Amino acid sequence: MKYAKGFISLVIAIIFLTACATRSEPVQPSAPDSNIQSDTNQIDVAPVEASSVPNEPDLEDKPSKQAASGKVNEPANNEPLKPEYRMNSVYRFEPLGSDIPANKVLLTFDDGPKDAVMLNSMLATLDKHHAKAIFFVNGYRVKANPELLKKLHEQGQTIGNHSWDHIDLKKQDKAEVVKQIGDVQDIVKELTGKAPRFFRPPFGSGNDAVRQTAKDHGMLYMTWSNGSLDWDLDKEEKNKPDKVIQNVLEQLHPGANILMHELPWTAEALDELLSKLEEKGYGFIDPQTIELEHADPLNAE
């Protein structure tokens, strides 16, 4: 009987221990579950942090989009720069103060806009040398290549008026002169929001009527003081870029008003030419720093 009771007690003890062990097993997975929940919480946090990362390129993209549209420069362009140079009666530029360097030249390019590849090359070279220039445009070419005119404006270059048809204005009547000049003012303003402030007559040929019409539009009338003669190189077979450089350097003087054109050999020569000018201690006049008050120089042609 004692053995029976002992046996029964042993069986009960075994059953009790087994039951306890069975109850404890479900408790163990709760630890991994809590770890999973903890990892999930970390994963939940990560996307929040990661979601802010794509915004960073957006912030970087905004200036580039503005630069592409030319809007980055608008605040500066809307505030006229202080005049530093004045054009004299022979179309050279003189500093307005003793603290303004005299050894600077004005770069100008006539008869465009023509060709995207050529123009892009010239603009890239100007950017490389931190140089600004006046691009004197013809109306009929602007009409054919409006996107190139916009590119000039967006790149921060200055657009000048070179008449609509590139005809000798000195031989035209007053009505035709007004139309040739006024139509260019209109199309440039329509495309860029700004009318030209500088005028150069085709062939450098003008008279009182031409000067007065330019003045009526608030433009500074000019020809040039340093001709690259790039327009005379059509028949040359060799070394056209070298001759452009040579012609400019031979006529170099402080305040030079350098005449060039949108031509392939001029585009090819431009980088070396600007480098040589810099080596000689010359800088480049920003057209926006030219005084416009004396817009009718007393210089008979």
PDB file of C-alpha atoms in Angstrom:
ATOM      1  CA  MET A   1       0.000   0.000   0.000  1.00  0.00           C
ATOM      2  CA  LYS A   2       2.841   2.328   0.884  1.00  0.00           C
ATOM      3  CA  TYR A   3       4.489   1.445  -2.408  1.00  0.00           C
ATOM      4  CA  ALA A   4       1.238   2.203  -4.225  1.00  0.00           C
ATOM      5  CA  LYS A   5       0.918   5.595  -2.581  1.00  0.00           C
ATOM      6  CA  GLY A   6       4.555   6.346  -3.345  1.00  0.00           C
ATOM      7  CA  PHE A   7       4.056   5.329  -6.950  1.00  0.00           C
ATOM      8  CA  ILE A   8       0.983   7.518  -7.237  1.00  0.00           C
ATOM      9  CA  SER A   9       2.858  10.470  -5.707  1.00  0.00           C
ATOM     10  CA  LEU A  10       5.690   9.974  -8.179  1.00  0.00           C
ATOM     11  CA  VAL A  11       3.273   9.920 -11.112  1.00  0.00           C
ATOM     12  CA  ILE A  12       1.564  13.088  -9.865  1.00  0.00           C
ATOM     13  CA  ALA A  13       4.939  14.815  -9.492  1.00  0.00           C
ATOM     14  CA  ILE A  14       5.938  13.860 -13.025  1.00  0.00           C
ATOM     15  CA  ILE A  15       2.618  15.109 -14.389  1.00  0.00           C
ATOM     16  CA  PHE A  16       3.024  18.384 -12.475  1.00  0.00           C
ATOM     17  CA  LEU A  17       6.560  18.946 -13.752  1.00  0.00           C
ATOM     18  CA  THR A  18       5.494  18.144 -17.303  1.00  0.00           C
ATOM     19  CA  ALA A  19       2.642  20.627 -17.088  1.00  0.00           C
ATOM     20  CA  CYS A  20       4.970  23.359 -15.842  1.00  0.00           C
ATOM     21  CA  ALA A  21       7.406  22.717 -18.647  1.00  0.00           C
ATOM     22  CA  THR A  22       4.574  22.842 -21.172  1.00  0.00           C
ATOM     23  CA  ARG A  23       3.348  26.215 -19.840  1.00  0.00           C
ATOM     24  CA  SER A  24       6.828  27.765 -19.976  1.00  0.00           C
ATOM     25  CA  GLU A  25       7.432  26.966 -23.656  1.00  0.00           C
ATOM     26  CA  PRO A  26       5.072  29.638 -25.090  1.00  0.00           C
ATOM     27  CA  VAL A  27       6.795  32.261 -22.997  1.00  0.00           C
ATOM     28  CA  GLN A  28      10.138  31.801 -24.817  1.00  0.00           C
ATOM     29  CA  PRO A  29       9.016  32.974 -28.310  1.00  0.00           C
ATOM     30  CA  SER A  30       7.861  36.216 -26.761  1.00  0.00           C
ATOM     31  CA  ALA A  31      11.481  37.375 -26.630  1.00  0.00           C
ATOM     32  CA  PRO A  32      12.101  36.948 -30.396  1.00  0.00           C
ATOM     33  CA  ASP A  33       8.716  38.554 -31.056  1.00  0.00           C
ATOM     34  CA  SER A  34       9.739  41.560 -29.014  1.00  0.00           C
ATOM     35  CA  ASN A  35      13.024  41.666 -30.900  1.00  0.00           C
ATOM     36  CA  ILE A  36      11.167  41.537 -34.202  1.00  0.00           C
ATOM     37  CA  GLN A  37       8.932  44.342 -33.034  1.00  0.00           C
ATOM     38  CA  SER A  38      12.004  46.291 -32.008  1.00  0.00           C
ATOM     39  CA  ASP A  39      13.605  45.706 -35.428  1.00  0.00           C
ATOM     40  CA  THR A  40      10.365  46.715 -37.040  1.00  0.00           C
ATOM     41  CA  ASN A  41      10.402  49.927 -35.099  1.00  0.00           C
ATOM     42  CA  GLN A  42      13.932  50.577 -36.322  1.00  0.00           C
ATOM     43  CA  ILE A  43      12.897  49.804 -39.882  1.00  0.00           C
ATOM     44  CA  ASP A  44       9.934  52.125 -39.495  1.00  0.00           C
ATOM     45  CA  VAL A  45      12.292  54.908 -38.441  1.00  0.00           C
ATOM     46  CA  ALA A  46      14.736  54.292 -41.266  1.00  0.00           C
ATOM     47  CA  PRO A  47      12.297  55.105 -44.074  1.00  0.00           C
ATOM     48  CA  VAL A  48      11.410  58.350 -42.357  1.00  0.00           C
ATOM     49  CA  GLU A  49      15.066  59.324 -42.342  1.00  0.00           C
ATOM     50  CA  ALA A  50      15.585  57.988 -45.831  1.00  0.00           C
ATOM     51  CA  SER A  51      12.579  59.880 -47.132  1.00  0.00           C
ATOM     52  CA  SER A  52      14.394  63.115 -46.384  1.00  0.00           C
ATOM     53  CA  VAL A  53      17.400  62.111 -48.486  1.00  0.00           C
ATOM     54  CA  PRO A  54      15.695  62.456 -51.895  1.00  0.00           C
ATOM     55  CA  ASN A  55      14.840  66.019 -50.945  1.00  0.00           C
ATOM     56  CA  GLU A  56      18.524  66.937 -50.876  1.00  0.00           C
ATOM     57  CA  PRO A  57      19.041  66.444 -54.619  1.00  0.00           C
ATOM     58  CA  ASP A  58      15.881  68.478 -55.142  1.00  0.00           C
ATOM     59  CA  LEU A  59      17.510  71.339 -53.280  1.00  0.00           C
ATOM     60  CA  GLU A  60      20.595  70.937 -55.432  1.00  0.00           C
ATOM     61  CA  ASP A  61      18.516  70.677 -58.591  1.00  0.00           C
ATOM     62  CA  LYS A  62      16.678  73.939 -58.047  1.00  0.00           C
ATOM     63  CA  PRO A  63      19.692  76.205 -58.670  1.00  0.00           C
ATOM     64  CA  SER A  64      20.646  74.220 -61.754  1.00  0.00           C
ATOM     65  CA  LYS A  65      17.134  74.586 -63.171  1.00  0.00           C
ATOM     66  CA  GLN A  66      17.225  78.288 -62.444  1.00  0.00           C
ATOM     67  CA  ALA A  67      20.643  78.582 -64.023  1.00  0.00           C
ATOM     68  CA  ALA A  68      19.367  76.809 -67.127  1.00  0.00           C
ATOM     69  CA  SER A  69      16.549  79.318 -67.416  1.00  0.00           C
ATOM     70  CA  GLY A  70      18.814  82.271 -66.724  1.00  0.00           C
ATOM     71  CA  LYS A  71      16.814  83.229 -63.632  1.00  0.00           C
ATOM     72  CA  VAL A  72      19.754  82.910 -61.273  1.00  0.00           C
ATOM     73  CA  ASN A  73      21.318  86.029 -62.730  1.00  0.00           C
ATOM     74  CA  GLU A  74      18.132  88.056 -62.853  1.00  0.00           C
ATOM     75  CA  PRO A  75      18.462  89.765 -59.452  1.00  0.00           C
ATOM     76  CA  ALA A  76      21.949  90.961 -60.321  1.00  0.00           C
ATOM     77  CA  ASN A  77      20.850  91.974 -63.817  1.00  0.00           C
ATOM     78  CA  ASN A  78      17.880  93.880 -62.445  1.00  0.00           C
ATOM     79  CA  GLU A  79      20.238  96.026 -60.424  1.00  0.00           C
ATOM     80  CA  PRO A  80      22.400  98.041 -62.854  1.00  0.00           C
ATOM     81  CA  LEU A  81      26.097  97.848 -62.172  1.00  0.00           C
ATOM     82  CA  LYS A  82      27.908 101.037 -61.304  1.00  0.00           C
ATOM     83  CA  PRO A  83      29.340 102.696 -64.448  1.00  0.00           C
ATOM     84  CA  GLU A  84      33.094 102.260 -64.668  1.00  0.00           C
ATOM     85  CA  TYR A  85      33.899 103.164 -68.278  1.00  0.00           C
ATOM     86  CA  ARG A  86      32.958 105.913 -70.703  1.00  0.00           C
ATOM     87  CA  MET A  87      33.307 105.713 -74.462  1.00  0.00           C
ATOM     88  CA  ASN A  88      35.155 108.624 -76.048  1.00  0.00           C
ATOM     89  CA  SER A  89      34.662 110.180 -79.481  1.00  0.00           C
ATOM     90  CA  VAL A  90      36.853 107.588 -81.205  1.00  0.00           C
ATOM     91  CA  TYR A  91      34.995 104.648 -79.642  1.00  0.00           C
ATOM     92  CA  ARG A  92      37.645 103.774 -77.080  1.00  0.00           C
ATOM     93  CA  PHE A  93      36.825 103.261 -73.423  1.00  0.00           C
ATOM     94  CA  GLU A  94      38.262 105.304 -70.591  1.00  0.00           C
ATOM     95  CA  PRO A  95      37.968 104.525 -66.868  1.00  0.00           C
ATOM     96  CA  LEU A  96      35.728 106.814 -64.837  1.00  0.00           C
ATOM     97  CA  GLY A  97      38.022 106.786 -61.824  1.00  0.00           C
ATOM     98  CA  SER A  98      41.642 106.326 -60.854  1.00  0.00           C
ATOM     99  CA  ASP A  99      40.737 103.081 -59.109  1.00  0.00           C
ATOM    100  CA  ILE A 100      39.334 101.591 -62.345  1.00  0.00           C
ATOM    101  CA  PRO A 101      41.907  99.686 -64.449  1.00  0.00           C
ATOM    102  CA  ALA A 102      42.649 101.251 -67.837  1.00  0.00           C
ATOM    103  CA  ASN A 103      44.052  98.059 -69.329  1.00  0.00           C
ATOM    104  CA  LYS A 104      40.748  96.530 -70.287  1.00  0.00           C
ATOM    105  CA  VAL A 105      39.150  95.907 -73.671  1.00  0.00           C
ATOM    106  CA  LEU A 106      35.599  95.480 -74.912  1.00  0.00           C
ATOM    107  CA  LEU A 107      34.888  92.265 -76.819  1.00  0.00           C
ATOM    108  CA  THR A 108      32.196  92.477 -79.504  1.00  0.00           C
ATOM    109  CA  PHE A 109      30.839  90.003 -82.056  1.00  0.00           C
ATOM    110  CA  ASP A 110      28.692  91.044 -85.023  1.00  0.00           C
ATOM    111  CA  ASP A 111      26.279  89.414 -87.472  1.00  0.00           C
ATOM    112  CA  GLY A 112      24.671  86.709 -85.366  1.00  0.00           C
ATOM    113  CA  PRO A 113      23.122  84.614 -84.096  1.00  0.00           C
ATOM    114  CA  LYS A 114      24.066  82.085 -86.771  1.00  0.00           C
ATOM    115  CA  ASP A 115      25.030  78.601 -85.667  1.00  0.00           C
ATOM    116  CA  ALA A 116      24.515  76.744 -82.377  1.00  0.00           C
ATOM    117  CA  VAL A 117      27.795  74.813 -82.433  1.00  0.00           C
ATOM    118  CA  MET A 118      29.868  77.888 -83.183  1.00  0.00           C
ATOM    119  CA  LEU A 119      28.029  80.079 -80.696  1.00  0.00           C
ATOM    120  CA  ASN A 120      28.226  77.492 -77.915  1.00  0.00           C
ATOM    121  CA  SER A 121      31.977  77.261 -78.470  1.00  0.00           C
ATOM    122  CA  MET A 122      32.364  81.020 -78.174  1.00  0.00           C
ATOM    123  CA  LEU A 123      30.190  81.184 -75.070  1.00  0.00           C
ATOM    124  CA  ALA A 124      32.154  78.387 -73.415  1.00  0.00           C
ATOM    125  CA  THR A 125      35.404  80.242 -74.108  1.00  0.00           C
ATOM    126  CA  LEU A 126      34.034  83.481 -72.696  1.00  0.00           C
ATOM    127  CA  ASP A 127      32.898  81.642 -69.569  1.00  0.00           C
ATOM    128  CA  LYS A 128      36.326  80.050 -69.233  1.00  0.00           C
ATOM    129  CA  HIS A 129      37.926  83.499 -69.152  1.00  0.00           C
ATOM    130  CA  HIS A 130      35.136  85.068 -67.055  1.00  0.00           C
ATOM    131  CA  ALA A 131      34.557  87.507 -69.913  1.00  0.00           C
ATOM    132  CA  LYS A 132      31.463  89.347 -71.061  1.00  0.00           C
ATOM    133  CA  ALA A 133      30.893  90.695 -74.555  1.00  0.00           C
ATOM    134  CA  ILE A 134      28.363  92.479 -76.737  1.00  0.00           C
ATOM    135  CA  PHE A 135      26.773  90.348 -79.445  1.00  0.00           C
ATOM    136  CA  PHE A 136      25.449  92.730 -82.098  1.00  0.00           C
ATOM    137  CA  VAL A 137      22.608  90.831 -83.754  1.00  0.00           C
ATOM    138  CA  ASN A 138      20.695  91.168 -87.006  1.00  0.00           C
ATOM    139  CA  GLY A 139      16.921  90.934 -86.867  1.00  0.00           C
ATOM    140  CA  TYR A 140      16.531  88.448 -89.698  1.00  0.00           C
ATOM    141  CA  ARG A 141      18.966  86.086 -87.979  1.00  0.00           C
ATOM    142  CA  VAL A 142      17.182  86.481 -84.650  1.00  0.00           C
ATOM    143  CA  LYS A 143      13.921  85.581 -86.373  1.00  0.00           C
ATOM    144  CA  ALA A 144      15.547  82.444 -87.823  1.00  0.00           C
ATOM    145  CA  ASN A 145      17.313  81.454 -84.575  1.00  0.00           C
ATOM    146  CA  PRO A 146      15.318  82.773 -81.608  1.00  0.00           C
ATOM    147  CA  GLU A 147      16.634  80.029 -79.317  1.00  0.00           C
ATOM    148  CA  LEU A 148      20.204  81.228 -79.896  1.00  0.00           C
ATOM    149  CA  LEU A 149      19.284  84.759 -78.896  1.00  0.00           C
ATOM    150  CA  LYS A 150      17.689  83.435 -75.721  1.00  0.00           C
ATOM    151  CA  LYS A 151      20.857  81.458 -75.032  1.00  0.00           C
ATOM    152  CA  LEU A 152      22.945  84.625 -75.227  1.00  0.00           C
ATOM    153  CA  HIS A 153      20.636  86.305 -72.748  1.00  0.00           C
ATOM    154  CA  GLU A 154      20.547  83.320 -70.395  1.00  0.00           C
ATOM    155  CA  GLN A 155      24.358  83.130 -70.418  1.00  0.00           C
ATOM    156  CA  GLY A 156      24.549  86.699 -69.155  1.00  0.00           C
ATOM    157  CA  GLN A 157      25.984  88.145 -72.351  1.00  0.00           C
ATOM    158  CA  THR A 158      24.881  91.533 -73.674  1.00  0.00           C
ATOM    159  CA  ILE A 159      22.817  91.812 -76.841  1.00  0.00           C
ATOM    160  CA  GLY A 160      23.340  94.762 -79.161  1.00  0.00           C
ATOM    161  CA  ASN A 161      21.389  96.039 -82.168  1.00  0.00           C
ATOM    162  CA  HIS A 162      23.027  95.661 -85.606  1.00  0.00           C
ATOM    163  CA  SER A 163      19.958  96.497 -87.751  1.00  0.00           C
ATOM    164  CA  TRP A 164      17.457  94.056 -89.211  1.00  0.00           C
ATOM    165  CA  ASP A 165      18.900  93.357 -92.656  1.00  0.00           C
ATOM    166  CA  HIS A 166      22.563  94.379 -92.323  1.00  0.00           C
ATOM    167  CA  ILE A 167      22.240  97.090 -94.949  1.00  0.00           C
ATOM    168  CA  ASP A 168      24.103 100.382 -95.243  1.00  0.00           C
ATOM    169  CA  LEU A 169      21.856 102.627 -93.163  1.00  0.00           C
ATOM    170  CA  LYS A 170      23.672 105.732 -94.322  1.00  0.00           C
ATOM    171  CA  LYS A 171      22.097 105.194 -97.740  1.00  0.00           C
ATOM    172  CA  GLN A 172      18.541 104.739 -96.422  1.00  0.00           C
ATOM    173  CA  ASP A 173      15.823 107.298 -95.796  1.00  0.00           C
ATOM    174  CA  LYS A 174      14.709 108.158 -92.274  1.00  0.00           C
ATOM    175  CA  ALA A 175      11.694 105.845 -92.333  1.00  0.00           C
ATOM    176  CA  GLU A 176      13.786 102.836 -93.296  1.00  0.00           C
ATOM    177  CA  VAL A 177      16.406 103.641 -90.669  1.00  0.00           C
ATOM    178  CA  VAL A 178      13.705 103.807 -87.998  1.00  0.00           C
ATOM    179  CA  LYS A 179      12.284 100.474 -89.124  1.00  0.00           C
ATOM    180  CA  GLN A 180      15.647  98.707 -89.390  1.00  0.00           C
ATOM    181  CA  ILE A 181      16.597  99.720 -85.859  1.00  0.00           C
ATOM    182  CA  GLY A 182      13.186  99.645 -84.209  1.00  0.00           C
ATOM    183  CA  ASP A 183      12.244  96.170 -85.421  1.00  0.00           C
ATOM    184  CA  VAL A 184      15.360  94.706 -83.823  1.00  0.00           C
ATOM    185  CA  GLN A 185      14.536  96.438 -80.551  1.00  0.00           C
ATOM    186  CA  ASP A 186      11.074  94.899 -80.656  1.00  0.00           C
ATOM    187  CA  ILE A 187      12.044  91.301 -81.396  1.00  0.00           C
ATOM    188  CA  VAL A 188      14.868  91.232 -78.857  1.00  0.00           C
ATOM    189  CA  LYS A 189      12.605  92.627 -76.152  1.00  0.00           C
ATOM    190  CA  GLU A 190       9.891  90.145 -77.080  1.00  0.00           C
ATOM    191  CA  LEU A 191      12.289  87.205 -76.699  1.00  0.00           C
ATOM    192  CA  THR A 192      14.322  88.332 -73.682  1.00  0.00           C
ATOM    193  CA  GLY A 193      12.256  90.978 -71.941  1.00  0.00           C
ATOM    194  CA  LYS A 194      14.957  93.589 -72.532  1.00  0.00           C
ATOM    195  CA  ALA A 195      15.672  95.849 -75.485  1.00  0.00           C
ATOM    196  CA  PRO A 196      19.313  96.395 -76.548  1.00  0.00           C
ATOM    197  CA  ARG A 197      21.222  99.321 -75.079  1.00  0.00           C
ATOM    198  CA  PHE A 198      24.026  99.340 -77.652  1.00  0.00           C
ATOM    199  CA  PHE A 199      23.923  99.963 -81.399  1.00  0.00           C
ATOM    200  CA  ARG A 200      26.499  99.376 -84.114  1.00  0.00           C
ATOM    201  CA  PRO A 201      25.644 100.257 -87.726  1.00  0.00           C
ATOM    202  CA  PRO A 202      26.504  97.671 -90.390  1.00  0.00           C
ATOM    203  CA  PHE A 203      29.846  98.439 -92.043  1.00  0.00           C
ATOM    204  CA  GLY A 204      30.324 101.160 -89.429  1.00  0.00           C
ATOM    205  CA  SER A 205      28.331 103.404 -91.749  1.00  0.00           C
ATOM    206  CA  GLY A 206      26.005 105.929 -90.145  1.00  0.00           C
ATOM    207  CA  ASN A 207      24.869 109.538 -90.178  1.00  0.00           C
ATOM    208  CA  ASP A 208      22.923 111.968 -88.018  1.00  0.00           C
ATOM    209  CA  ALA A 209      19.629 110.172 -88.679  1.00  0.00           C
ATOM    210  CA  VAL A 210      21.114 106.826 -87.647  1.00  0.00           C
ATOM    211  CA  ARG A 211      22.684 108.277 -84.517  1.00  0.00           C
ATOM    212  CA  GLN A 212      19.504 110.067 -83.532  1.00  0.00           C
ATOM    213  CA  THR A 213      17.385 106.946 -84.005  1.00  0.00           C
ATOM    214  CA  ALA A 214      19.753 104.935 -81.831  1.00  0.00           C
ATOM    215  CA  LYS A 215      19.649 107.689 -79.216  1.00  0.00           C
ATOM    216  CA  ASP A 216      15.844 107.788 -79.351  1.00  0.00           C
ATOM    217  CA  HIS A 217      15.906 104.133 -78.292  1.00  0.00           C
ATOM    218  CA  GLY A 218      18.313 104.914 -75.449  1.00  0.00           C
ATOM    219  CA  MET A 219      21.210 103.128 -77.119  1.00  0.00           C
ATOM    220  CA  LEU A 220      24.899 103.970 -77.172  1.00  0.00           C
ATOM    221  CA  TYR A 221      26.053 104.308 -80.789  1.00  0.00           C
ATOM    222  CA  MET A 222      29.469 102.858 -81.574  1.00  0.00           C
ATOM    223  CA  THR A 223      31.679 101.486 -84.300  1.00  0.00           C
ATOM    224  CA  TRP A 224      35.076 100.124 -83.162  1.00  0.00           C
ATOM    225  CA  SER A 225      38.710 101.018 -82.546  1.00  0.00           C
ATOM    226  CA  ASN A 226      40.324  97.616 -83.148  1.00  0.00           C
ATOM    227  CA  GLY A 227      39.231  95.555 -86.138  1.00  0.00           C
ATOM    228  CA  SER A 228      40.161  91.876 -86.172  1.00  0.00           C
ATOM    229  CA  LEU A 229      39.683  91.796 -89.969  1.00  0.00           C
ATOM    230  CA  ASP A 230      38.192  88.330 -89.535  1.00  0.00           C
ATOM    231  CA  TRP A 231      35.635  89.226 -92.204  1.00  0.00           C
ATOM    232  CA  ASP A 232      38.433  89.540 -94.783  1.00  0.00           C
ATOM    233  CA  LEU A 233      39.714  86.001 -94.294  1.00  0.00           C
ATOM    234  CA  ASP A 234      37.151  84.145 -96.419  1.00  0.00           C
ATOM    235  CA  LYS A 235      39.647  83.481 -99.205  1.00  0.00           C
ATOM    236  CA  GLU A 236      42.504  82.556 -96.900  1.00  0.00           C
ATOM    237  CA  GLU A 237      43.312  78.861 -96.871  1.00  0.00           C
ATOM    238  CA  LYS A 238      45.641  78.605 -93.892  1.00  0.00           C
ATOM    239  CA  ASN A 239      46.114  79.981 -90.410  1.00  0.00           C
ATOM    240  CA  LYS A 240      42.899  81.975 -90.236  1.00  0.00           C
ATOM    241  CA  PRO A 241      42.728  81.804 -86.418  1.00  0.00           C
ATOM    242  CA  ASP A 242      46.367  82.913 -86.144  1.00  0.00           C
ATOM    243  CA  LYS A 243      45.687  85.904 -88.367  1.00  0.00           C
ATOM    244  CA  VAL A 244      42.710  86.953 -86.268  1.00  0.00           C
ATOM    245  CA  ILE A 245      44.920  86.919 -83.187  1.00  0.00           C
ATOM    246  CA  GLN A 246      47.722  88.758 -84.970  1.00  0.00           C
ATOM    247  CA  ASN A 247      45.406  91.476 -86.258  1.00  0.00           C
ATOM    248  CA  VAL A 248      43.947  92.165 -82.817  1.00  0.00           C
ATOM    249  CA  LEU A 249      47.291  92.207 -81.025  1.00  0.00           C
ATOM    250  CA  GLU A 250      48.849  94.546 -83.593  1.00  0.00           C
ATOM    251  CA  GLN A 251      46.156  97.155 -82.883  1.00  0.00           C
ATOM    252  CA  LEU A 252      45.936  96.570 -79.136  1.00  0.00           C
ATOM    253  CA  HIS A 253      45.563  99.586 -76.869  1.00  0.00           C
ATOM    254  CA  PRO A 254      43.937 100.314 -73.491  1.00  0.00           C
ATOM    255  CA  GLY A 255      40.179 100.612 -73.814  1.00  0.00           C
ATOM    256  CA  ALA A 256      40.139  98.944 -77.222  1.00  0.00           C
ATOM    257  CA  ASN A 257      36.730  98.331 -78.768  1.00  0.00           C
ATOM    258  CA  ILE A 258      37.477  95.044 -80.543  1.00  0.00           C
ATOM    259  CA  LEU A 259      35.353  94.099 -83.536  1.00  0.00           C
ATOM    260  CA  MET A 260      34.945  90.398 -84.310  1.00  0.00           C
ATOM    261  CA  HIS A 261      32.258  88.290 -85.957  1.00  0.00           C
ATOM    262  CA  GLU A 262      30.492  85.000 -85.418  1.00  0.00           C
ATOM    263  CA  LEU A 263      32.789  83.098 -87.771  1.00  0.00           C
ATOM    264  CA  PRO A 264      34.331  79.613 -87.447  1.00  0.00           C
ATOM    265  CA  TRP A 265      37.941  80.827 -87.449  1.00  0.00           C
ATOM    266  CA  THR A 266      37.161  83.515 -84.903  1.00  0.00           C
ATOM    267  CA  ALA A 267      35.540  80.951 -82.627  1.00  0.00           C
ATOM    268  CA  GLU A 268      38.636  78.781 -83.028  1.00  0.00           C
ATOM    269  CA  ALA A 269      40.979  81.683 -82.274  1.00  0.00           C
ATOM    270  CA  LEU A 270      39.079  83.033 -79.291  1.00  0.00           C
ATOM    271  CA  ASP A 271      40.589  80.997 -76.454  1.00  0.00           C
ATOM    272  CA  GLU A 272      44.175  81.711 -77.479  1.00  0.00           C
ATOM    273  CA  LEU A 273      43.381  85.356 -78.169  1.00  0.00           C
ATOM    274  CA  LEU A 274      41.886  85.919 -74.725  1.00  0.00           C
ATOM    275  CA  SER A 275      44.797  84.084 -73.117  1.00  0.00           C
ATOM    276  CA  LYS A 276      47.297  86.316 -74.921  1.00  0.00           C
ATOM    277  CA  LEU A 277      45.393  89.426 -73.896  1.00  0.00           C
ATOM    278  CA  GLU A 278      45.476  88.261 -70.281  1.00  0.00           C
ATOM    279  CA  GLU A 279      49.206  87.530 -70.551  1.00  0.00           C
ATOM    280  CA  LYS A 280      49.700  91.136 -71.624  1.00  0.00           C
ATOM    281  CA  GLY A 281      47.874  92.305 -68.523  1.00  0.00           C
ATOM    282  CA  TYR A 282      44.518  93.095 -70.103  1.00  0.00           C
ATOM    283  CA  GLY A 283      41.105  92.361 -68.679  1.00  0.00           C
ATOM    284  CA  PHE A 284      37.650  92.505 -70.233  1.00  0.00           C
ATOM    285  CA  ILE A 285      35.085  95.260 -69.835  1.00  0.00           C
ATOM    286  CA  ASP A 286      31.663  94.128 -68.729  1.00  0.00           C
ATOM    287  CA  PRO A 287      29.282  95.968 -71.078  1.00  0.00           C
ATOM    288  CA  GLN A 288      26.936  96.520 -68.143  1.00  0.00           C
ATOM    289  CA  THR A 289      29.557  98.845 -66.610  1.00  0.00           C
ATOM    290  CA  ILE A 290      29.628 101.198 -69.622  1.00  0.00           C
ATOM    291  CA  GLU A 291      28.122 104.623 -69.041  1.00  0.00           C
ATOM    292  CA  LEU A 292      25.217 105.367 -71.371  1.00  0.00           C
ATOM    293  CA  GLU A 293      24.800 109.096 -70.740  1.00  0.00           C
ATOM    294  CA  HIS A 294      27.024 110.083 -73.648  1.00  0.00           C
ATOM    295  CA  ALA A 295      25.055 108.093 -76.186  1.00  0.00           C
ATOM    296  CA  ASP A 296      25.792 110.356 -79.143  1.00  0.00           C
ATOM    297  CA  PRO A 297      29.568 110.848 -79.550  1.00  0.00           C
ATOM    298  CA  LEU A 298      30.488 113.844 -81.709  1.00  0.00           C
ATOM    299  CA  ASN A 299      32.425 111.924 -84.293  1.00  0.00           C
ATOM    300  CA  ALA A 300      31.638 112.532 -87.946  1.00  0.00           C
ATOM    301  CA  GLU A 301      32.252 109.636 -90.253  1.00  0.00           C
TER     302      GLU A 301
END
